[in-house]
Short mmCIF file of C-alpha atoms in Angstrom, two decimals:
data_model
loop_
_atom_site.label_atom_id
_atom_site.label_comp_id
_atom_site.label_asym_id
_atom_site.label_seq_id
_atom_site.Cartn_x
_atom_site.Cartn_y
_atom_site.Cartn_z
CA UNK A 1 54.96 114.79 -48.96
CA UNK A 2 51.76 116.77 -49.11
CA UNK A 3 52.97 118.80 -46.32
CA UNK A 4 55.94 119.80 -48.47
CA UNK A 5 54.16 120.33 -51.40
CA UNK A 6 51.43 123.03 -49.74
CA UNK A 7 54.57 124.80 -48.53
CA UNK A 8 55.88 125.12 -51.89
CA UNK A 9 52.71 126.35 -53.42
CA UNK A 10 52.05 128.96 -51.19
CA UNK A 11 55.64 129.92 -51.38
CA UNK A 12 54.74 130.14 -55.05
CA UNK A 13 51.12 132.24 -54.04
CA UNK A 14 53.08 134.35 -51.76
CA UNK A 15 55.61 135.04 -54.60
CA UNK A 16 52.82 136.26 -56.86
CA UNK A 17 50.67 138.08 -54.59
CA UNK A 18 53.89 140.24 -54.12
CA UNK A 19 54.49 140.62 -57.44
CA UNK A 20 51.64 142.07 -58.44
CA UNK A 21 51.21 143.75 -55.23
CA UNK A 22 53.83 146.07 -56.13
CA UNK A 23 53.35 146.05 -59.55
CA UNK A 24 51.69 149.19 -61.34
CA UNK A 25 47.72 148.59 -61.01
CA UNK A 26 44.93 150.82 -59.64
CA UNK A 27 43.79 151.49 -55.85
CA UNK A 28 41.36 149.07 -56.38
CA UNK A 29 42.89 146.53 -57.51
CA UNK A 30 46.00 147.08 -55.13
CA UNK A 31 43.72 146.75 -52.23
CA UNK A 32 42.57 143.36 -53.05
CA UNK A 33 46.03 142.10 -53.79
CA UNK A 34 46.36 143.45 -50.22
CA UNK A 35 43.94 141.44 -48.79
CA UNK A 36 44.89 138.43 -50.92
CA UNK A 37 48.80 138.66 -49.48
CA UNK A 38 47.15 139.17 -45.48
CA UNK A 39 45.53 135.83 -46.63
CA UNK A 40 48.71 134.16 -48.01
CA UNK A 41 50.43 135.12 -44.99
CA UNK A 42 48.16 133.67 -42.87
CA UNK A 43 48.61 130.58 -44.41
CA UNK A 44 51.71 130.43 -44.01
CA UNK A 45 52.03 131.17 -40.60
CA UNK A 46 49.39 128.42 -40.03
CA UNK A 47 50.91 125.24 -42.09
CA UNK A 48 54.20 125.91 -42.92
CA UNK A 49 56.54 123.70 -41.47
CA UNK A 50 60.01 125.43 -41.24
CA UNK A 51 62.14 122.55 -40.79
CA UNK A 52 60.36 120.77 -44.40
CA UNK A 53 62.26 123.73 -45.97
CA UNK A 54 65.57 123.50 -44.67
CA UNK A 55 68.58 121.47 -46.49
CA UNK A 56 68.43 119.20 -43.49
CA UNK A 57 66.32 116.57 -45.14
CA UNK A 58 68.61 116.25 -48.22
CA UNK A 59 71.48 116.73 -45.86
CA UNK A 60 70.13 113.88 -43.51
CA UNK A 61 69.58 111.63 -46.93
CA UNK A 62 72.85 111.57 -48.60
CA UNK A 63 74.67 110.95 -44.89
CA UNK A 64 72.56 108.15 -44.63
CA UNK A 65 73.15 106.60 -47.76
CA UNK A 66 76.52 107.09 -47.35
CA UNK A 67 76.93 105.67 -44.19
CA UNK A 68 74.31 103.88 -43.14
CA UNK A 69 74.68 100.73 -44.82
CA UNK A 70 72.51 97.16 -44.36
CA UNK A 71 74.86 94.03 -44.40
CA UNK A 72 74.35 93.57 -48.26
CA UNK A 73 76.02 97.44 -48.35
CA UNK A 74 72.76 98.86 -49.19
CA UNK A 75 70.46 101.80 -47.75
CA UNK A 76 69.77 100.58 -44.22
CA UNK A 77 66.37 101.18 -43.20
CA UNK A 78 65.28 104.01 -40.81
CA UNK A 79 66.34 103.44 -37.15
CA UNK A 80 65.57 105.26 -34.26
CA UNK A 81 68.52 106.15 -31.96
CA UNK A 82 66.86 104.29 -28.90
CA UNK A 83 66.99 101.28 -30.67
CA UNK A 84 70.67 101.02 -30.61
CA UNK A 85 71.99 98.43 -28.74
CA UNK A 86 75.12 99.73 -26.59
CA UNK A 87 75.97 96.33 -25.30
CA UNK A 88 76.77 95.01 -29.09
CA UNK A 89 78.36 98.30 -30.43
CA UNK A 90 80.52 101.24 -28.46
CA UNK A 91 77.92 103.41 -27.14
CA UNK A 92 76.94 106.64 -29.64
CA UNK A 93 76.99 109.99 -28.37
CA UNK A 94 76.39 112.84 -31.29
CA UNK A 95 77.36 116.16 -30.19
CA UNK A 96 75.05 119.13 -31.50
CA UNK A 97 75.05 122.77 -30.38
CA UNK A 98 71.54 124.06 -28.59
CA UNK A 99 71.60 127.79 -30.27
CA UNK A 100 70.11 130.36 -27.31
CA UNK A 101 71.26 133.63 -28.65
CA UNK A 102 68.17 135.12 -26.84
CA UNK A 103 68.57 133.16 -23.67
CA UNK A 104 68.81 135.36 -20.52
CA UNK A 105 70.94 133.09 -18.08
CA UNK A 106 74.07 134.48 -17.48
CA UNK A 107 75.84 131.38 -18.03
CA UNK A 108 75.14 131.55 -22.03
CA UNK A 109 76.41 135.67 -22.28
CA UNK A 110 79.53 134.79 -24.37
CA UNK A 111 78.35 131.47 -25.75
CA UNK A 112 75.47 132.22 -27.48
CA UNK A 113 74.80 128.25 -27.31
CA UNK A 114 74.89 124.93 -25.12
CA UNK A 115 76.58 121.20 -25.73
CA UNK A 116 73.24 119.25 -26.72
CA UNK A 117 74.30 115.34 -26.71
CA UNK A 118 72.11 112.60 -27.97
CA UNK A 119 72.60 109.25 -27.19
CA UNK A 120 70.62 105.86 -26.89
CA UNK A 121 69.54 106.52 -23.39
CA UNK A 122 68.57 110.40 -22.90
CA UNK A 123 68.76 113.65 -25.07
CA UNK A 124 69.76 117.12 -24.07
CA UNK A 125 71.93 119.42 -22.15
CA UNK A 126 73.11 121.03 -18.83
CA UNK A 127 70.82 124.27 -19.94
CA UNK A 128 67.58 122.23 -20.53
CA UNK A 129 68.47 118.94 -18.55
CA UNK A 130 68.56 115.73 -19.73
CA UNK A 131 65.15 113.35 -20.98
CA UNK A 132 64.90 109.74 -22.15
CA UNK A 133 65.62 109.12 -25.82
CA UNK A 134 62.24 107.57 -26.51
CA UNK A 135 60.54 111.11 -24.86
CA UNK A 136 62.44 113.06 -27.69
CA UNK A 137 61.70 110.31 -30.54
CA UNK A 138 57.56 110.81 -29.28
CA UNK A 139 57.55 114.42 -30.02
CA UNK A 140 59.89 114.68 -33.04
CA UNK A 141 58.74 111.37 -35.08
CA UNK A 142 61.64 112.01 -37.61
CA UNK A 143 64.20 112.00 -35.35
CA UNK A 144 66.31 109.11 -35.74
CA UNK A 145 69.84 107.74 -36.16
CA UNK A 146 70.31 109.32 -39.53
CA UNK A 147 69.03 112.82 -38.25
CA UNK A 148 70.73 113.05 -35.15
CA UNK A 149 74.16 112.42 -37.76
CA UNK A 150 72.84 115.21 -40.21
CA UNK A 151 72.20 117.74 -37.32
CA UNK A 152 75.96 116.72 -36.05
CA UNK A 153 77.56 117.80 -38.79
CA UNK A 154 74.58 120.47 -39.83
CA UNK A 155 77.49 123.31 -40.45
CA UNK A 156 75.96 126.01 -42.51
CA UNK A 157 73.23 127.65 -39.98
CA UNK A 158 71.61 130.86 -39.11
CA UNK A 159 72.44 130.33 -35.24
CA UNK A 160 75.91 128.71 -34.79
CA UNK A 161 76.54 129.04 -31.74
CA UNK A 162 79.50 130.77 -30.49
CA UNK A 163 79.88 132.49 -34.17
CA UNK A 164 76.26 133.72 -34.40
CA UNK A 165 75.86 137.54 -35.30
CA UNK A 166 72.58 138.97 -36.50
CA UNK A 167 73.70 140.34 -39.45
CA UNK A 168 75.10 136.58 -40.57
CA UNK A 169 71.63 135.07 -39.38
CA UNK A 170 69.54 137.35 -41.57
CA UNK A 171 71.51 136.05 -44.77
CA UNK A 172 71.59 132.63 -44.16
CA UNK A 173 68.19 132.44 -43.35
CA UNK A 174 67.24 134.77 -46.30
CA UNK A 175 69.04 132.50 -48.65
CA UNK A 176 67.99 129.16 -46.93
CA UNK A 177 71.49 127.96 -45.95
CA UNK A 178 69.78 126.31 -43.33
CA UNK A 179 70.95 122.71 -41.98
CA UNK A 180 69.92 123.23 -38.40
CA UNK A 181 66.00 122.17 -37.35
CA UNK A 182 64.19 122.89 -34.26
CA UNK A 183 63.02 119.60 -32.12
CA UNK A 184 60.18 119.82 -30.20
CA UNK A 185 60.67 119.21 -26.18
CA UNK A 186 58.96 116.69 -24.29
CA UNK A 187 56.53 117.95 -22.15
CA UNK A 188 57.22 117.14 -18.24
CA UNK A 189 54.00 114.40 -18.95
CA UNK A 190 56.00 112.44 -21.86
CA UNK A 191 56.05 108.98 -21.51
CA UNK A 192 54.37 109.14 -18.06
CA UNK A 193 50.91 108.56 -20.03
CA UNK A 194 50.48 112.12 -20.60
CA UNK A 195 49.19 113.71 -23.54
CA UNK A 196 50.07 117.08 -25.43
CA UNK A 197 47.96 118.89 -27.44
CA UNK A 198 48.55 120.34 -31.26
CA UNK A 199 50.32 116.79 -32.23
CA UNK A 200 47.62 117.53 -35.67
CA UNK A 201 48.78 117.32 -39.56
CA UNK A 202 49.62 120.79 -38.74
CA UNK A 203 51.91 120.31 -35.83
CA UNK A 204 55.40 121.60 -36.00
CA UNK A 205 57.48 124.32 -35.65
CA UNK A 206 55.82 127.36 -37.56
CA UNK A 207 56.32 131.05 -38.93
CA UNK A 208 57.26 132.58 -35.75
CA UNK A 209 60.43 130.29 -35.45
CA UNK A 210 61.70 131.09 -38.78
CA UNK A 211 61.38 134.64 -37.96
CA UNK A 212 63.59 134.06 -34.92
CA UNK A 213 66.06 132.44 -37.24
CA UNK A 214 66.34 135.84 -39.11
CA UNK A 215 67.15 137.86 -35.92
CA UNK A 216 69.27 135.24 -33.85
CA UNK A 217 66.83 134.98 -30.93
CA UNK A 218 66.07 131.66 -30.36
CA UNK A 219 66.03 130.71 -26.66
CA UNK A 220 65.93 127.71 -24.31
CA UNK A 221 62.23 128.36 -23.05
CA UNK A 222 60.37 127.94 -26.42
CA UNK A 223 58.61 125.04 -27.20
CA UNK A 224 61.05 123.85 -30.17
CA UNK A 225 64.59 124.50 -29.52
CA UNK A 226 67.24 125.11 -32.73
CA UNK A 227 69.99 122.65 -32.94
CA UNK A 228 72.51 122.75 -35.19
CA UNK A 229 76.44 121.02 -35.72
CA UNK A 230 77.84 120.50 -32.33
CA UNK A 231 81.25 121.94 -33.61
CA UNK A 232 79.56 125.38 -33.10
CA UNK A 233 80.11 125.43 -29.52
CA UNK A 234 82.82 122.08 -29.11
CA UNK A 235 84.51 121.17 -32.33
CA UNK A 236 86.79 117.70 -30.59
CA UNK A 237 82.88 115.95 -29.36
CA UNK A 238 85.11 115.73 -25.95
CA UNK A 239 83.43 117.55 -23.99
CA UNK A 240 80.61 115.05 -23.18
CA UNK A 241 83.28 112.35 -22.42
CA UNK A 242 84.74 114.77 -20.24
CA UNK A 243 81.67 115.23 -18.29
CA UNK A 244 81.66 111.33 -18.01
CA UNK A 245 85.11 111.50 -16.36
CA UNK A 246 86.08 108.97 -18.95
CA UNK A 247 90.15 107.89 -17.91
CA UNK A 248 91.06 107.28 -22.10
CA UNK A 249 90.15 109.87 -24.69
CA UNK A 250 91.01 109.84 -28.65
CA UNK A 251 90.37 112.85 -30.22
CA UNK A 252 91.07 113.41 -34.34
CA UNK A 253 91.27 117.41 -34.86
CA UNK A 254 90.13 117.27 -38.27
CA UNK A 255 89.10 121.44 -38.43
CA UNK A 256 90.56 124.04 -41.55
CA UNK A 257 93.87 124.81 -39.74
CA UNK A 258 96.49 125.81 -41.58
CA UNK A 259 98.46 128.00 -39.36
CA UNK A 260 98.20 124.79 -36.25
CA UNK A 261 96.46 127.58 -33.92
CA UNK A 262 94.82 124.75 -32.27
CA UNK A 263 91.89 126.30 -31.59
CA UNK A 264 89.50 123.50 -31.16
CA UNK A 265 91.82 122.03 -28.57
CA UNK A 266 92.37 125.13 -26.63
CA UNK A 267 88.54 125.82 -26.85
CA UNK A 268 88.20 122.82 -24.77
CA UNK A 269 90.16 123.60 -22.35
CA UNK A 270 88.56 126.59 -21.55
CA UNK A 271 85.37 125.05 -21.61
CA UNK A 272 86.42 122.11 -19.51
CA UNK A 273 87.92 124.17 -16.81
CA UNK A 274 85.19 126.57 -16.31
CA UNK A 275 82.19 123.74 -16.49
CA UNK A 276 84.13 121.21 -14.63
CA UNK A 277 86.96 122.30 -13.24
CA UNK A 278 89.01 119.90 -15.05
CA UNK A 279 92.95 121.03 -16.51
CA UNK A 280 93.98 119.27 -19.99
CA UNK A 281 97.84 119.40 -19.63
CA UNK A 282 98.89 119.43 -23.38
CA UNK A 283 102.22 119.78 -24.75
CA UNK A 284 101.78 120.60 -28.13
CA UNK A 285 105.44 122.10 -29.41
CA UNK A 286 105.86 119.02 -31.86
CA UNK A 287 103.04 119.65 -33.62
CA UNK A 288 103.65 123.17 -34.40
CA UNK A 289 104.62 123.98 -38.03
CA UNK A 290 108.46 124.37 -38.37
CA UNK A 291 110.14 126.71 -41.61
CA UNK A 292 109.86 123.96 -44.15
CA UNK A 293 105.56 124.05 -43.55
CA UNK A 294 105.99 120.23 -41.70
CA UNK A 295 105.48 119.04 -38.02
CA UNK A 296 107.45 116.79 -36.01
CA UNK A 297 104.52 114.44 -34.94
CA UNK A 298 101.09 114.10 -35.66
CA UNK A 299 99.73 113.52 -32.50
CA UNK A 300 100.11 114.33 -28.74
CA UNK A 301 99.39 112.64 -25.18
CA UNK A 302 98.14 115.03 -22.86
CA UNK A 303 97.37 114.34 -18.97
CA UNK A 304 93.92 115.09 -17.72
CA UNK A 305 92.91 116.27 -14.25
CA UNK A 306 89.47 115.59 -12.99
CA UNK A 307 89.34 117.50 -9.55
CA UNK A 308 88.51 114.88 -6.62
CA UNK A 309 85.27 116.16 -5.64
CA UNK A 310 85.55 114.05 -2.11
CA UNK A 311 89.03 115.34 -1.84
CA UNK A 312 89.83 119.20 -2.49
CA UNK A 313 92.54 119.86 -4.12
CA UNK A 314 93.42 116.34 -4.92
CA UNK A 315 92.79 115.04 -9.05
CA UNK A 316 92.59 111.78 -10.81
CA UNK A 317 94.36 111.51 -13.81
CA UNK A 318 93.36 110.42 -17.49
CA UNK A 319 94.76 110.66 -20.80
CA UNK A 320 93.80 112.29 -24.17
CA UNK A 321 95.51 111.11 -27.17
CA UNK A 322 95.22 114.17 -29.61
CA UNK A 323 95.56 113.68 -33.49
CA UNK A 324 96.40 116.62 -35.70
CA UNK A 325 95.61 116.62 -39.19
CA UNK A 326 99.37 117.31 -40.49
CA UNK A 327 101.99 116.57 -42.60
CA UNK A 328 105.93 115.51 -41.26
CA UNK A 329 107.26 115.01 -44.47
CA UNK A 330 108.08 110.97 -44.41
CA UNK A 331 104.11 110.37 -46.24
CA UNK A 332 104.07 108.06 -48.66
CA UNK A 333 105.15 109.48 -52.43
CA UNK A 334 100.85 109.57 -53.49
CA UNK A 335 100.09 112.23 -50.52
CA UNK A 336 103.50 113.97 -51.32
CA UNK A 337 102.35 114.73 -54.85
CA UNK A 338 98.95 115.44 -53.81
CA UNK A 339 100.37 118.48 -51.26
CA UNK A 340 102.01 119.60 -54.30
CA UNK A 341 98.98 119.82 -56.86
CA UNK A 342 96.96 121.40 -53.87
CA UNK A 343 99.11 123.34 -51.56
CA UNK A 344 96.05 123.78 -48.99
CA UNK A 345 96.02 120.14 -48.59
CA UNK A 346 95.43 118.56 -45.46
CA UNK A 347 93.25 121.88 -45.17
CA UNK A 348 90.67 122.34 -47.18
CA UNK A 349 87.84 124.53 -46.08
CA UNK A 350 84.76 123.17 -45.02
CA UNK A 351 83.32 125.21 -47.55
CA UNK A 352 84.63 122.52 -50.09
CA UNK A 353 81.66 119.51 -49.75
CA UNK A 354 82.85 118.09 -53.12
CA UNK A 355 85.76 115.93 -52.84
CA UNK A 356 87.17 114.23 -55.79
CA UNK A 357 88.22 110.32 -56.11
CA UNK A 358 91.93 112.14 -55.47
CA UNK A 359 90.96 114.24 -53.23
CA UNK A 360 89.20 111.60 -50.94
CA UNK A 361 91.83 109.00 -51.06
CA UNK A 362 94.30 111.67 -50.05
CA UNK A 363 92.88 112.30 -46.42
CA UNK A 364 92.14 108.49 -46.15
CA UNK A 365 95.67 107.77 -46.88
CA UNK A 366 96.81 110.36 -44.34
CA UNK A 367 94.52 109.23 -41.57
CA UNK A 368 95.92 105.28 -42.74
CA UNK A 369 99.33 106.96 -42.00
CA UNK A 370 98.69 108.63 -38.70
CA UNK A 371 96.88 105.47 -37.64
CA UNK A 372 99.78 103.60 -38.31
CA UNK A 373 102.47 105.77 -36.27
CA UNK A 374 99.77 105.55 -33.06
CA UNK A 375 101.68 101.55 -32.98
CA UNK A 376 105.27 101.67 -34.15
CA UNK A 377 107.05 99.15 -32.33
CA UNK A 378 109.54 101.84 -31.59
CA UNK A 379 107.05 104.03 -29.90
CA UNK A 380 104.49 101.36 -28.30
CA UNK A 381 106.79 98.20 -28.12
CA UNK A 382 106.06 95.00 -28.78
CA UNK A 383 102.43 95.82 -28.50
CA UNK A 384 102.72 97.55 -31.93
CA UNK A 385 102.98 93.65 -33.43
CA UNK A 386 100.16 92.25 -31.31
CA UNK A 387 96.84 91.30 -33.45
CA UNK A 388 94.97 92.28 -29.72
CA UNK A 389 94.89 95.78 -28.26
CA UNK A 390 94.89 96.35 -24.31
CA UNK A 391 93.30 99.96 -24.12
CA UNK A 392 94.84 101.08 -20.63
CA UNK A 393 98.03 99.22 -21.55
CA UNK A 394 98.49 101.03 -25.11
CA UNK A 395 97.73 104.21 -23.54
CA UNK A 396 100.75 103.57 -20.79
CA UNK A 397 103.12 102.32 -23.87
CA UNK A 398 102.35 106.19 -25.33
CA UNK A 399 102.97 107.83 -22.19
CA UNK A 400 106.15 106.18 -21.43
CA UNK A 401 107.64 107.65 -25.02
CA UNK A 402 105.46 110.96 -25.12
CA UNK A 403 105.12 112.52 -21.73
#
């Protein structure tokens, strides 16, 4: 709190020494207002902390009180990500985007950015390799469960990844539209009783990094690396799972995509090959808009194949159940008349962050009616009436009618 409040007064200062810096006065007293902004400056660039004046920590707030709820369904307190407990929960892994629009390695020309994954265990990506959760949580006390969500879904950034152009960077920054924050990285000596230095009431990422902000040139070998939403580089969060070789996927496409281009999907693929050599077979015909504006199905099985690495040339197989936020045209009458007050519906821009109580129920009753079709009895067979689920033996029942 004290932090935040020097910040804003020497915003203020800084706003008034420019004022009457350019303001009509004598040589005199010009040169002292001089002096007095060198002086402002250099306060800044000593304590401000960038990421206290980004959106990210009202961002990180309302997510949490949202959805991060105590058994009574209030606030839950603040919980670190390495305190989750895999074995009684399926195991978290929030996808961010590392923005290196500066970086040199010749993997990143194109990209701009890497797949930065945080889990319970380790933080981090292929770029800067992977360090234990607990590392990350010593060097960047605020990160915790809540955070890691916000910088998920942190859209509205000055680096975003594979869409990041200078001229965008320089606006958003201008205008603090800023949800990204840069985390500190351990240094090779965290948690191995090693100490840092500068971990002072002044520690954290200063001046200079905002400034890189501005002109896009953040980079992997700074000390504080920019994260930001993970759907700037992989929009589905499959790519991780990928990388895990896991043999069952469920993926919602939930992206603005009106004209079904399918571009997160297709983005994955091309990722997925050229990273891992792995082929997503995907079908995706019945899910293309027909003339009447509706789709045949809202969902897809497509066959995955993970090269054999002890075997060239052979593959395992897995599956990926994709969901597509559509419409067929046998919803129930509530989302029928909702398509017809607001024709962009199920498609709203991300832009739009302020649902209303119609608006809200509207995509929960579609994703209540996709969930349902996942286990008709006519597509999943008896299985569809069964209070238990068998993963591997659900995803066979889909195959059998889908592929």
């Amino acid at each position: 709190m004290v932090g935040t409040a020097l910040t804003v007064s020497l915003v203020l200062a800084a706003e008034t020494v420019l004022e009457r810096l350019f303001s009509k006065t004598d040589m005199a007293t010009g040169a002292w207002w001089l002096i007095a902004a060198a002086f402002v400056a250099a306060a800044l660039a000593v304590v401000l902390d960038v990421n206290r004046t980004t959106l990210h920590p009202y961002y990180r707030a309302k997510l949490s009180a949202a959805f991060l709820l105590d058994a009574e369904g209030g606030v839950s307190p603040p919980l670190k990500l390495s305190a989750v407990r895999p074995e009684r929960t399926l195991f978290p892994i929030l996808n961010c985007a590392l923005n290196v629009p500066g970086s040199k390695s010749p993997a990143m020309r194109g990209r701009l950015s890497d797949v930065f994954s945080l889990t319970p265990v380790s933080i981090g990506s292929a770029l800067v390799g992977h360090r234990p959760t607990a590392d990350w949580e010593k060097e960047n006390p605020e990160l915790d469960l809540a955070a890691a969500m916000a910088l998920s879904g942190a859209a509205a950034s000055p680096q975003m990844g594979l869409r990041t152009n200078r001229l965008g960077s320089f606006w958003l920054t201008l205008l603090n539209v800023r949800l990204g924050i840069w985390l500190r990285r351990p240094s090779p000596h965290t948690g191995e009783g090693g100490k840092r230095p500068d971990r002072s009431r002044f520690a954290g990422p200063r001046l200079p990094f905002l400034l890189r902000e501005f002109t896009a040139t953040a980079n992997e070998s700074l000390e504080y690396l920019h994260v930001s939403d993970g759907g700037h580089i992989e929009n589905l969060g499959v790519y991780e799972l990928l990388r895990r070789r896991c043999s069952y996927i469920l993926a919602v496409d939930g992206e603005n995509d009106p004209a079904m281009t399918f571009h997160a999907l297709t983005n994955l693929q091309r990722l997925a090959y050229i990273d891992f050599g792995i082929v997503i077979e995907a079908d995706l015909d019945d899910l293309r808009l027909g003339g009447d504006g509706f789709t045949r199905s809202h969902f897809r099985l497509c066959r995955i194949r993970y090269p054999d690495p002890e075997r060239p040339g052979s593959f395992e197989t897995g599956y990926l159940v994709y969901l597509k936020l559509s419409l067929t045209g046998n919803e129930g009458e509530f989302i029928r008349r909702y398509r017809f007050d607001e024709p962009a519906f199920p498609h709203h821009p991300t832009s739009d962050q302020f649902f209303t109580e119609a608006q809200f129920e509207a995509y929960r009753s579609l994703g209540e009616h996709i969930g349902d079709k996942l286990f008709l009895p006519a597509i999943v067979g008896p299985m569809g009436r069964s209070s238990r689920l068998d993963l591997a033996e659900w995803m066979k029942a889909l195959g059998r009618s889908l592929l």
